[in-house]
Amino acid sequence: MKESWRWYGPFDNIALWEVAQTGASGIVTALHEVPYGEVWTREAIAARKAEIAAAGLDWVMVESLPVHERIKRGDGDLSGLFANYRQSMANLAAEGVTGICYNFMPLIDWTRTDLKAPAKSGGTCLRFDAARMAAFELHMLGRAEAEADYPAEVVVRAGQWHAASTEADRAALLSAIMSGLPGAFERYDIEGLREALTLYHGVGAEELRGNYKRFLEEVVPAAEDLGVRLCVHPDDPPRDILGLPRVVSDAEDIAWVLGVVESPANGLTLCSGSLGANPANDLPAIARRFADRIHFAHLRNVAKEPDGSFEEAPHLDGDTDMVDLVRALVEEEARRRSAGRADAEIVMRPDHGHELLADSERNNPPGYPLIGRLRGLAELRGVARALSAPYAMAV
């Protein structure tokens, strides 16, 4: 697999020379400074690519080229936004960057309630606590209908947490939830979030799928012509949040996405942590089912709890059989090489790591520490190398 590293460009305090020392050869990044919906100019892309190349690294995947919220809502005349998206793809392709990860999650990207939950072996990790999320929805946001979205005992604990919480506790919870938008320009306070949610009134799962289908129909043919591979990132967590529908949460959702516009350019980012938070998802089985359309892999693990809570686990621990998942990807790479495919190598990056050792002294984006991800990359590299050995492939 092509080992890569997510880097936030001018917003990242991890330097490219440090990334080079991890052993990763590829960079996954975006022009986070460009507002959503605007064109990424060829000049800006070339400058970022040159900066990466100067460190001896390659820009191997865009993460992400954001889909504007108006497209997700199907709001008004979208021709200009679709044209801008296609132009950004064309400019990326002209500079040799042909892999584009994106998501179709309404309003909020990945959602966590704790950014520094204590990990069992020391350090800290990201956590989604069902009771605190319910407290946020019910008691801070005032979304009474959210009571139906949580088990009764979670609703009780949510009320207890809120009653005992301080203003600082509630501010920290809001900040954690908003931190799922590391490259976004908008941050919401409670009133701002309520107002933003009203824009999605009337947009249920069926409507969102219709808007998603339109997006794919508008951009996938252009991607085909450009030699670009689009790959959707699954919902994180894979469940409805804040009353907003999510439509890339399980195997059947993925089958719909890949089938609604049938094309190699319409692919999947296999995020084992996002999909792994759904108890119904079998990650190795999903990888094998959609193997030929996987263009990018985010490898991380989660430990789930019966009430819907989960937290980031070490990469080789947690609930997903990471060895079998990597085996599925290695097998797919071997099949692609045998078929003579130019895209035989799957781009992989270690996803959310624990904050370990000196990571706590650096102001890293949540989930993206240096040492914690380095540990994950080293573990995943060892698994992949072992499974790629001639004797292993013959078994």
mmCIF file of C-alpha atoms in Angstrom:
data_model
loop_
_atom_site.group_PDB
_atom_site.id
_atom_site.type_symbol
_atom_site.label_atom_id
_atom_site.label_comp_id
_atom_site.label_asym_id
_atom_site.label_seq_id
_atom_site.Cartn_x
_atom_site.Cartn_y
_atom_site.Cartn_z
ATOM 1 C CA MET A 1 0.000 0.000 0.000
ATOM 2 C CA LYS A 2 1.053 3.600 -0.564
ATOM 3 C CA GLU A 3 1.825 4.913 2.916
ATOM 4 C CA SER A 4 0.621 8.477 3.358
ATOM 5 C CA TRP A 5 0.099 11.100 6.046
ATOM 6 C CA ARG A 6 -2.622 13.692 6.506
ATOM 7 C CA TRP A 7 -1.172 17.195 6.690
ATOM 8 C CA TYR A 8 -3.098 20.425 7.172
ATOM 9 C CA GLY A 9 -0.701 22.704 5.319
ATOM 10 C CA PRO A 10 -0.341 26.157 6.909
ATOM 11 C CA PHE A 11 -2.700 25.085 9.724
ATOM 12 C CA ASP A 12 -0.476 22.141 10.769
ATOM 13 C CA ASN A 13 2.280 22.403 13.363
ATOM 14 C CA ILE A 14 3.834 19.144 12.155
ATOM 15 C CA ALA A 15 6.479 20.018 9.587
ATOM 16 C CA LEU A 16 6.921 18.155 6.329
ATOM 17 C CA TRP A 17 10.464 17.192 7.314
ATOM 18 C CA GLU A 18 8.976 15.459 10.357
ATOM 19 C CA VAL A 19 6.465 13.635 8.174
ATOM 20 C CA ALA A 20 9.317 12.421 5.961
ATOM 21 C CA GLN A 21 10.903 10.768 9.003
ATOM 22 C CA THR A 22 7.782 8.663 9.629
ATOM 23 C CA GLY A 23 8.551 6.653 6.504
ATOM 24 C CA ALA A 24 5.392 7.797 4.716
ATOM 25 C CA SER A 25 6.054 8.879 1.142
ATOM 26 C CA GLY A 26 2.692 10.447 0.322
ATOM 27 C CA ILE A 27 0.863 13.494 1.618
ATOM 28 C CA VAL A 28 -2.895 13.763 1.949
ATOM 29 C CA THR A 29 -3.983 17.395 2.164
ATOM 30 C CA ALA A 30 -6.274 20.122 0.870
ATOM 31 C CA LEU A 31 -6.375 23.845 0.281
ATOM 32 C CA HIS A 32 -8.110 24.386 3.609
ATOM 33 C CA GLU A 33 -7.763 28.140 3.260
ATOM 34 C CA VAL A 34 -10.125 28.250 0.254
ATOM 35 C CA PRO A 35 -13.786 28.836 1.238
ATOM 36 C CA TYR A 36 -16.190 26.051 0.350
ATOM 37 C CA GLY A 37 -17.594 26.308 -3.153
ATOM 38 C CA GLU A 38 -14.786 28.443 -4.589
ATOM 39 C CA VAL A 39 -12.429 27.223 -7.312
ATOM 40 C CA TRP A 40 -9.049 25.833 -6.329
ATOM 41 C CA THR A 41 -6.765 27.642 -8.744
ATOM 42 C CA ARG A 42 -4.072 25.820 -10.620
ATOM 43 C CA GLU A 43 -1.502 28.263 -9.248
ATOM 44 C CA ALA A 44 -2.433 27.527 -5.622
ATOM 45 C CA ILE A 45 -2.414 23.780 -6.274
ATOM 46 C CA ALA A 46 0.999 23.970 -7.957
ATOM 47 C CA ALA A 47 2.437 25.986 -5.066
ATOM 48 C CA ARG A 48 1.221 23.469 -2.471
ATOM 49 C CA LYS A 49 2.474 20.556 -4.561
ATOM 50 C CA ALA A 50 5.901 22.183 -4.907
ATOM 51 C CA GLU A 51 6.096 22.745 -1.165
ATOM 52 C CA ILE A 52 5.392 19.058 -0.600
ATOM 53 C CA ALA A 53 7.838 17.947 -3.280
ATOM 54 C CA ALA A 54 10.603 20.064 -1.720
ATOM 55 C CA ALA A 55 10.404 17.760 1.315
ATOM 56 C CA GLY A 56 10.805 14.687 -0.894
ATOM 57 C CA LEU A 57 7.107 13.760 -0.646
ATOM 58 C CA ASP A 58 4.240 13.398 -3.128
ATOM 59 C CA TRP A 59 0.740 14.859 -2.915
ATOM 60 C CA VAL A 60 -1.145 11.605 -3.473
ATOM 61 C CA MET A 61 -4.698 12.356 -2.343
ATOM 62 C CA VAL A 62 -6.909 15.381 -1.758
ATOM 63 C CA GLU A 63 -8.741 15.330 1.549
ATOM 64 C CA SER A 64 -11.077 16.961 1.091
ATOM 65 C CA LEU A 65 -12.525 18.862 -1.835
ATOM 66 C CA PRO A 66 -15.622 19.940 0.121
ATOM 67 C CA VAL A 67 -19.142 19.641 -1.201
ATOM 68 C CA HIS A 68 -20.992 22.881 -0.488
ATOM 69 C CA GLU A 69 -23.935 22.654 1.916
ATOM 70 C CA ARG A 70 -26.281 24.072 -0.706
ATOM 71 C CA ILE A 71 -25.556 21.042 -2.890
ATOM 72 C CA LYS A 72 -26.370 18.721 -0.005
ATOM 73 C CA ARG A 73 -29.632 20.587 0.608
ATOM 74 C CA GLY A 74 -30.489 20.903 -3.102
ATOM 75 C CA ASP A 75 -30.853 24.628 -2.506
ATOM 76 C CA GLY A 76 -31.535 26.919 -5.480
ATOM 77 C CA ASP A 77 -29.518 27.252 -8.682
ATOM 78 C CA LEU A 78 -26.491 25.016 -8.171
ATOM 79 C CA SER A 79 -24.990 25.289 -11.656
ATOM 80 C CA GLY A 80 -22.213 27.615 -10.501
ATOM 81 C CA LEU A 81 -21.220 25.370 -7.604
ATOM 82 C CA PHE A 82 -21.121 22.290 -9.827
ATOM 83 C CA ALA A 83 -19.057 24.168 -12.405
ATOM 84 C CA ASN A 84 -16.607 25.292 -9.710
ATOM 85 C CA TYR A 85 -16.256 21.729 -8.425
ATOM 86 C CA ARG A 86 -15.515 20.437 -11.926
ATOM 87 C CA GLN A 87 -13.002 23.248 -12.500
ATOM 88 C CA SER A 88 -11.215 22.444 -9.241
ATOM 89 C CA MET A 89 -11.008 18.800 -10.334
ATOM 90 C CA ALA A 90 -9.612 19.873 -13.696
ATOM 91 C CA ASN A 91 -6.989 22.086 -12.049
ATOM 92 C CA LEU A 92 -5.949 19.282 -9.699
ATOM 93 C CA ALA A 93 -5.682 16.811 -12.573
ATOM 94 C CA ALA A 94 -3.609 19.303 -14.583
ATOM 95 C CA GLU A 95 -1.096 19.310 -11.722
ATOM 96 C CA GLY A 96 -1.075 15.511 -11.484
ATOM 97 C CA VAL A 97 -3.263 15.148 -8.368
ATOM 98 C CA THR A 98 -5.957 12.667 -9.357
ATOM 99 C CA GLY A 99 -7.346 11.208 -6.117
ATOM 100 C CA ILE A 100 -10.100 13.189 -4.376
ATOM 101 C CA CYS A 101 -11.720 12.228 -1.079
ATOM 102 C CA TYR A 102 -14.953 14.003 -0.098
ATOM 103 C CA ASN A 103 -17.953 13.401 2.142
ATOM 104 C CA PHE A 104 -21.682 13.985 1.935
ATOM 105 C CA MET A 105 -22.428 14.447 5.654
ATOM 106 C CA PRO A 106 -24.877 17.315 6.210
ATOM 107 C CA LEU A 107 -23.499 20.300 8.137
ATOM 108 C CA ILE A 108 -21.155 18.470 10.548
ATOM 109 C CA ASP A 109 -18.292 16.137 9.667
ATOM 110 C CA TRP A 110 -16.898 13.689 12.216
ATOM 111 C CA THR A 111 -18.468 14.120 15.655
ATOM 112 C CA ARG A 112 -16.895 13.487 19.064
ATOM 113 C CA THR A 113 -17.835 14.598 22.569
ATOM 114 C CA ASP A 114 -14.357 14.229 24.116
ATOM 115 C CA LEU A 115 -11.071 15.208 22.512
ATOM 116 C CA LYS A 116 -8.791 14.015 25.307
ATOM 117 C CA ALA A 117 -10.437 11.005 26.944
ATOM 118 C CA PRO A 118 -7.961 8.983 29.043
ATOM 119 C CA ALA A 119 -6.734 5.894 27.190
ATOM 120 C CA LYS A 120 -6.197 2.653 29.091
ATOM 121 C CA SER A 121 -2.484 2.428 28.341
ATOM 122 C CA GLY A 122 -1.853 6.111 28.970
ATOM 123 C CA GLY A 123 -2.223 9.101 26.739
ATOM 124 C CA THR A 124 -5.565 10.361 25.464
ATOM 125 C CA CYS A 125 -7.956 9.555 22.647
ATOM 126 C CA LEU A 126 -11.068 10.815 20.892
ATOM 127 C CA ARG A 127 -14.383 9.574 22.285
ATOM 128 C CA PHE A 128 -18.072 9.696 21.393
ATOM 129 C CA ASP A 129 -20.121 9.465 24.581
ATOM 130 C CA ALA A 130 -23.785 8.766 23.877
ATOM 131 C CA ALA A 131 -25.020 10.375 27.100
ATOM 132 C CA ARG A 132 -23.090 13.605 26.536
ATOM 133 C CA MET A 133 -24.246 13.770 22.920
ATOM 134 C CA ALA A 134 -27.822 13.282 24.092
ATOM 135 C CA ALA A 135 -27.310 15.995 26.711
ATOM 136 C CA PHE A 136 -26.098 18.336 23.986
ATOM 137 C CA GLU A 137 -29.074 17.648 21.733
ATOM 138 C CA LEU A 138 -31.773 17.593 24.410
ATOM 139 C CA HIS A 139 -30.650 20.146 26.959
ATOM 140 C CA MET A 140 -28.240 22.506 25.203
ATOM 141 C CA LEU A 141 -29.695 22.565 21.703
ATOM 142 C CA GLY A 142 -33.252 22.014 22.925
ATOM 143 C CA ARG A 143 -34.096 19.415 20.291
ATOM 144 C CA ALA A 144 -36.854 17.584 22.178
ATOM 145 C CA GLU A 145 -37.423 15.035 19.411
ATOM 146 C CA ALA A 146 -33.875 13.749 20.000
ATOM 147 C CA GLU A 147 -35.217 11.727 22.922
ATOM 148 C CA ALA A 148 -36.403 9.115 20.415
ATOM 149 C CA ASP A 149 -32.863 8.758 19.046
ATOM 150 C CA TYR A 150 -31.331 7.390 22.257
ATOM 151 C CA PRO A 151 -32.049 4.491 24.635
ATOM 152 C CA ALA A 152 -34.076 5.484 27.703
ATOM 153 C CA GLU A 153 -31.185 4.961 30.095
ATOM 154 C CA VAL A 154 -28.960 7.201 27.951
ATOM 155 C CA VAL A 155 -31.613 9.936 28.130
ATOM 156 C CA VAL A 156 -31.629 9.630 31.938
ATOM 157 C CA ARG A 157 -27.834 9.887 32.134
ATOM 158 C CA ALA A 158 -27.921 12.838 29.750
ATOM 159 C CA GLY A 159 -30.194 14.712 32.142
ATOM 160 C CA GLN A 160 -27.946 13.848 35.077
ATOM 161 C CA TRP A 161 -24.834 15.034 33.261
ATOM 162 C CA HIS A 162 -26.442 18.300 32.240
ATOM 163 C CA ALA A 163 -27.775 18.992 35.743
ATOM 164 C CA ALA A 164 -24.294 18.508 37.200
ATOM 165 C CA SER A 165 -22.392 20.293 34.416
ATOM 166 C CA THR A 166 -20.778 23.687 34.694
ATOM 167 C CA GLU A 167 -20.751 26.386 32.035
ATOM 168 C CA ALA A 168 -17.164 25.355 31.274
ATOM 169 C CA ASP A 169 -18.265 21.706 30.828
ATOM 170 C CA ARG A 170 -20.937 22.721 28.361
ATOM 171 C CA ALA A 171 -18.554 25.012 26.474
ATOM 172 C CA ALA A 172 -16.028 22.174 26.224
ATOM 173 C CA LEU A 173 -18.701 19.843 24.850
ATOM 174 C CA LEU A 174 -19.736 22.365 22.188
ATOM 175 C CA SER A 175 -16.092 22.911 21.261
ATOM 176 C CA ALA A 176 -15.477 19.169 20.930
ATOM 177 C CA ILE A 177 -18.474 18.700 18.656
ATOM 178 C CA MET A 178 -17.446 21.653 16.486
ATOM 179 C CA SER A 179 -13.873 20.319 16.233
ATOM 180 C CA GLY A 180 -15.046 17.797 13.652
ATOM 181 C CA LEU A 181 -14.634 20.584 11.086
ATOM 182 C CA PRO A 182 -10.836 21.058 11.116
ATOM 183 C CA GLY A 183 -10.660 22.706 7.721
ATOM 184 C CA ALA A 184 -14.042 24.434 7.679
ATOM 185 C CA PHE A 185 -14.611 28.135 7.910
ATOM 186 C CA GLU A 186 -17.821 27.992 9.922
ATOM 187 C CA ARG A 187 -18.003 27.335 13.663
ATOM 188 C CA TYR A 188 -21.329 27.488 15.426
ATOM 189 C CA ASP A 189 -22.473 28.604 18.818
ATOM 190 C CA ILE A 190 -25.778 27.147 20.026
ATOM 191 C CA GLU A 191 -27.932 29.780 18.336
ATOM 192 C CA GLY A 192 -25.921 29.565 15.142
ATOM 193 C CA LEU A 193 -26.252 25.796 15.065
ATOM 194 C CA ARG A 194 -30.023 25.996 15.601
ATOM 195 C CA GLU A 195 -30.275 28.424 12.702
ATOM 196 C CA ALA A 196 -28.096 26.243 10.459
ATOM 197 C CA LEU A 197 -30.239 23.205 11.242
ATOM 198 C CA THR A 198 -33.390 25.015 10.133
ATOM 199 C CA LEU A 199 -31.963 25.143 6.610
ATOM 200 C CA TYR A 200 -32.250 21.344 6.505
ATOM 201 C CA HIS A 201 -35.931 21.227 7.451
ATOM 202 C CA GLY A 202 -37.643 18.903 4.991
ATOM 203 C CA VAL A 203 -34.419 17.171 3.961
ATOM 204 C CA GLY A 204 -34.767 13.544 5.001
ATOM 205 C CA ALA A 205 -32.774 10.524 3.868
ATOM 206 C CA GLU A 206 -34.683 10.253 0.583
ATOM 207 C CA GLU A 207 -34.147 13.919 -0.266
ATOM 208 C CA LEU A 208 -30.472 13.749 0.690
ATOM 209 C CA ARG A 209 -29.972 10.730 -1.555
ATOM 210 C CA GLY A 210 -31.650 12.575 -4.395
ATOM 211 C CA ASN A 211 -29.311 15.537 -3.928
ATOM 212 C CA TYR A 212 -26.332 13.188 -3.703
ATOM 213 C CA LYS A 213 -27.353 11.426 -6.924
ATOM 214 C CA ARG A 214 -27.515 14.786 -8.670
ATOM 215 C CA PHE A 215 -24.025 15.682 -7.409
ATOM 216 C CA LEU A 216 -22.583 12.414 -8.702
ATOM 217 C CA GLU A 217 -24.296 12.842 -12.070
ATOM 218 C CA GLU A 218 -22.814 16.340 -12.339
ATOM 219 C CA VAL A 219 -19.217 15.505 -11.425
ATOM 220 C CA VAL A 220 -18.441 11.827 -12.121
ATOM 221 C CA PRO A 221 -18.464 12.117 -15.954
ATOM 222 C CA ALA A 222 -15.974 14.979 -15.683
ATOM 223 C CA ALA A 223 -13.857 12.921 -13.292
ATOM 224 C CA GLU A 224 -13.822 10.069 -15.828
ATOM 225 C CA ASP A 225 -12.652 12.398 -18.581
ATOM 226 C CA LEU A 226 -9.920 13.837 -16.355
ATOM 227 C CA GLY A 227 -8.661 10.488 -15.044
ATOM 228 C CA VAL A 228 -9.711 11.505 -11.522
ATOM 229 C CA ARG A 229 -10.829 9.007 -8.875
ATOM 230 C CA LEU A 230 -13.457 10.330 -6.453
ATOM 231 C CA CYS A 231 -13.850 8.416 -3.190
ATOM 232 C CA VAL A 232 -16.586 9.122 -0.663
ATOM 233 C CA HIS A 233 -15.770 9.083 3.048
ATOM 234 C CA PRO A 234 -18.372 7.247 5.164
ATOM 235 C CA ASP A 235 -20.417 8.955 7.860
ATOM 236 C CA ASP A 236 -18.702 9.427 11.217
ATOM 237 C CA PRO A 237 -20.372 8.247 13.354
ATOM 238 C CA PRO A 238 -22.470 6.077 11.047
ATOM 239 C CA ARG A 239 -25.845 7.234 12.370
ATOM 240 C CA ASP A 240 -28.152 10.230 12.114
ATOM 241 C CA ILE A 241 -26.868 13.198 14.147
ATOM 242 C CA LEU A 242 -28.752 16.328 15.271
ATOM 243 C CA GLY A 243 -31.804 15.128 13.377
ATOM 244 C CA LEU A 244 -29.847 15.184 10.119
ATOM 245 C CA PRO A 245 -29.930 12.119 7.874
ATOM 246 C CA ARG A 246 -26.785 10.242 6.967
ATOM 247 C CA VAL A 247 -26.680 8.017 3.929
ATOM 248 C CA VAL A 248 -23.166 6.481 3.793
ATOM 249 C CA SER A 249 -23.231 4.406 6.965
ATOM 250 C CA ASP A 250 -23.267 0.713 6.008
ATOM 251 C CA ALA A 251 -22.695 -1.755 3.196
ATOM 252 C CA GLU A 252 -26.060 -1.184 1.572
ATOM 253 C CA ASP A 253 -25.535 2.585 1.577
ATOM 254 C CA ILE A 254 -22.168 2.075 -0.105
ATOM 255 C CA ALA A 255 -23.746 -0.216 -2.690
ATOM 256 C CA TRP A 256 -26.271 2.522 -3.477
ATOM 257 C CA VAL A 257 -23.580 5.211 -3.854
ATOM 258 C CA LEU A 258 -21.387 3.097 -6.125
ATOM 259 C CA GLY A 259 -24.332 1.838 -8.139
ATOM 260 C CA VAL A 260 -26.292 5.048 -8.683
ATOM 261 C CA VAL A 261 -23.571 6.268 -11.063
ATOM 262 C CA GLU A 262 -21.677 3.197 -12.198
ATOM 263 C CA SER A 263 -18.084 4.225 -12.897
ATOM 264 C CA PRO A 264 -14.543 3.465 -11.675
ATOM 265 C CA ALA A 265 -14.325 7.211 -10.997
ATOM 266 C CA ASN A 266 -17.081 6.863 -8.374
ATOM 267 C CA GLY A 267 -15.264 5.130 -5.548
ATOM 268 C CA LEU A 268 -14.916 4.617 -1.808
ATOM 269 C CA THR A 269 -12.661 5.815 0.959
ATOM 270 C CA LEU A 270 -12.643 2.781 3.241
ATOM 271 C CA CYS A 271 -12.559 4.351 6.719
ATOM 272 C CA SER A 272 -12.407 1.460 9.156
ATOM 273 C CA GLY A 273 -13.061 3.696 12.154
ATOM 274 C CA SER A 274 -16.148 5.409 10.770
ATOM 275 C CA LEU A 275 -17.762 2.217 9.494
ATOM 276 C CA GLY A 276 -16.431 0.298 12.487
ATOM 277 C CA ALA A 277 -18.562 2.344 14.901
ATOM 278 C CA ASN A 278 -21.668 0.634 13.460
ATOM 279 C CA PRO A 279 -22.069 -2.778 15.193
ATOM 280 C CA ALA A 280 -23.697 -4.200 12.059
ATOM 281 C CA ASN A 281 -20.678 -3.511 9.841
ATOM 282 C CA ASP A 282 -18.178 -6.282 9.099
ATOM 283 C CA LEU A 283 -15.179 -4.318 7.841
ATOM 284 C CA PRO A 284 -13.192 -7.124 6.167
ATOM 285 C CA ALA A 285 -16.394 -8.251 4.408
ATOM 286 C CA ILE A 286 -17.135 -4.691 3.252
ATOM 287 C CA ALA A 287 -13.553 -4.347 1.971
ATOM 288 C CA ARG A 288 -13.844 -7.549 -0.038
ATOM 289 C CA ARG A 289 -17.302 -6.696 -1.398
ATOM 290 C CA PHE A 290 -16.255 -3.288 -2.737
ATOM 291 C CA ALA A 291 -12.539 -3.975 -3.222
ATOM 292 C CA ASP A 292 -12.314 -2.870 -6.851
ATOM 293 C CA ARG A 293 -13.785 0.567 -6.021
ATOM 294 C CA ILE A 294 -11.608 1.322 -2.973
ATOM 295 C CA HIS A 295 -9.270 4.176 -3.919
ATOM 296 C CA PHE A 296 -8.213 5.248 -0.414
ATOM 297 C CA ALA A 297 -8.050 3.629 3.030
ATOM 298 C CA HIS A 298 -8.195 5.271 6.457
ATOM 299 C CA LEU A 299 -7.039 2.629 8.895
ATOM 300 C CA ARG A 300 -7.951 3.015 12.562
ATOM 301 C CA ASN A 301 -9.875 1.096 15.174
ATOM 302 C CA VAL A 302 -12.654 1.790 17.651
ATOM 303 C CA ALA A 303 -13.945 0.088 20.781
ATOM 304 C CA LYS A 304 -17.749 0.177 20.953
ATOM 305 C CA GLU A 305 -20.040 0.120 23.991
ATOM 306 C CA PRO A 306 -23.624 -1.207 24.209
ATOM 307 C CA ASP A 307 -25.198 2.247 24.628
ATOM 308 C CA GLY A 308 -23.779 3.563 21.332
ATOM 309 C CA SER A 309 -20.668 5.152 22.799
ATOM 310 C CA PHE A 310 -17.258 4.389 21.290
ATOM 311 C CA GLU A 311 -13.691 5.571 21.514
ATOM 312 C CA GLU A 312 -10.600 5.391 19.368
ATOM 313 C CA ALA A 313 -8.599 2.243 20.128
ATOM 314 C CA PRO A 314 -4.979 1.447 19.246
ATOM 315 C CA HIS A 315 -4.752 0.615 15.550
ATOM 316 C CA LEU A 316 -4.340 -3.144 16.029
ATOM 317 C CA ASP A 317 -6.797 -3.418 18.915
ATOM 318 C CA GLY A 318 -10.459 -2.489 19.103
ATOM 319 C CA ASP A 319 -13.388 -4.287 17.509
ATOM 320 C CA THR A 320 -12.201 -4.524 13.898
ATOM 321 C CA ASP A 321 -9.926 -7.379 12.870
ATOM 322 C CA MET A 322 -7.304 -5.074 11.413
ATOM 323 C CA VAL A 323 -5.060 -7.896 10.219
ATOM 324 C CA ASP A 324 -7.877 -9.397 8.159
ATOM 325 C CA LEU A 325 -8.861 -5.962 6.864
ATOM 326 C CA VAL A 326 -5.305 -5.238 5.703
ATOM 327 C CA ARG A 327 -5.208 -8.735 4.204
ATOM 328 C CA ALA A 328 -8.278 -7.877 2.094
ATOM 329 C CA LEU A 329 -6.552 -4.726 0.796
ATOM 330 C CA VAL A 330 -3.292 -6.539 0.064
ATOM 331 C CA GLU A 331 -5.216 -9.242 -1.809
ATOM 332 C CA GLU A 332 -6.971 -6.571 -3.874
ATOM 333 C CA GLU A 333 -3.647 -4.955 -4.744
ATOM 334 C CA ALA A 334 -2.358 -8.334 -5.949
ATOM 335 C CA ARG A 335 -5.461 -8.782 -8.122
ATOM 336 C CA ARG A 336 -4.980 -5.329 -9.630
ATOM 337 C CA ARG A 337 -1.346 -6.004 -10.434
ATOM 338 C CA SER A 338 -2.286 -9.293 -12.093
ATOM 339 C CA ALA A 339 -4.855 -7.426 -14.201
ATOM 340 C CA GLY A 340 -2.297 -4.784 -15.162
ATOM 341 C CA ARG A 341 -4.217 -1.956 -13.492
ATOM 342 C CA ALA A 342 -2.335 1.317 -13.193
ATOM 343 C CA ASP A 343 -3.990 2.006 -9.834
ATOM 344 C CA ALA A 344 -2.851 -1.255 -8.232
ATOM 345 C CA GLU A 345 -1.467 0.479 -5.141
ATOM 346 C CA ILE A 346 -4.105 1.642 -2.656
ATOM 347 C CA VAL A 347 -3.311 4.895 -0.860
ATOM 348 C CA MET A 348 -3.437 4.320 2.900
ATOM 349 C CA ARG A 349 -2.975 6.567 5.885
ATOM 350 C CA PRO A 350 -3.024 5.856 9.612
ATOM 351 C CA ASP A 351 -6.100 7.629 10.911
ATOM 352 C CA HIS A 352 -6.807 9.190 14.302
ATOM 353 C CA GLY A 353 -4.049 8.277 16.747
ATOM 354 C CA HIS A 354 -3.794 8.478 20.514
ATOM 355 C CA GLU A 355 -1.907 11.433 21.940
ATOM 356 C CA LEU A 356 1.203 9.800 23.394
ATOM 357 C CA LEU A 357 4.320 11.051 25.172
ATOM 358 C CA ALA A 358 5.266 14.545 23.905
ATOM 359 C CA ASP A 359 2.147 14.802 21.728
ATOM 360 C CA SER A 360 0.406 16.541 24.610
ATOM 361 C CA GLU A 361 2.905 19.419 24.359
ATOM 362 C CA ARG A 362 1.907 20.215 20.782
ATOM 363 C CA ASN A 363 -1.290 21.841 19.646
ATOM 364 C CA ASN A 364 -2.195 19.204 17.072
ATOM 365 C CA PRO A 365 -5.553 19.089 15.284
ATOM 366 C CA PRO A 366 -7.776 16.707 17.285
ATOM 367 C CA GLY A 367 -7.040 13.104 16.384
ATOM 368 C CA TYR A 368 -3.896 13.965 14.415
ATOM 369 C CA PRO A 369 -0.872 13.767 16.755
ATOM 370 C CA LEU A 370 2.621 13.008 15.542
ATOM 371 C CA ILE A 371 3.729 10.181 17.847
ATOM 372 C CA GLY A 372 0.371 8.449 18.085
ATOM 373 C CA ARG A 373 -0.015 8.283 14.329
ATOM 374 C CA LEU A 374 3.619 7.247 13.916
ATOM 375 C CA ARG A 375 2.914 4.276 16.188
ATOM 376 C CA GLY A 376 -0.145 3.399 14.128
ATOM 377 C CA LEU A 377 1.731 3.698 10.835
ATOM 378 C CA ALA A 378 4.548 1.461 12.086
ATOM 379 C CA GLU A 379 2.066 -1.189 13.240
ATOM 380 C CA LEU A 380 0.104 -1.116 9.992
ATOM 381 C CA ARG A 381 3.307 -1.189 7.934
ATOM 382 C CA GLY A 382 4.425 -4.328 9.756
ATOM 383 C CA VAL A 383 1.099 -6.061 9.135
ATOM 384 C CA ALA A 384 1.072 -5.108 5.447
ATOM 385 C CA ARG A 385 4.677 -6.162 4.876
ATOM 386 C CA ALA A 386 4.096 -9.529 6.543
ATOM 387 C CA LEU A 387 0.943 -10.176 4.537
ATOM 388 C CA SER A 388 2.664 -9.136 1.295
ATOM 389 C CA ALA A 389 5.526 -11.603 1.720
ATOM 390 C CA PRO A 390 5.537 -14.347 -0.936
ATOM 391 C CA TYR A 391 4.878 -17.134 1.581
ATOM 392 C CA ALA A 392 1.927 -15.197 3.064
ATOM 393 C CA MET A 393 0.288 -14.633 -0.321
ATOM 394 C CA ALA A 394 0.611 -18.332 -1.089
ATOM 395 C CA VAL A 395 -1.264 -19.436 2.051
#
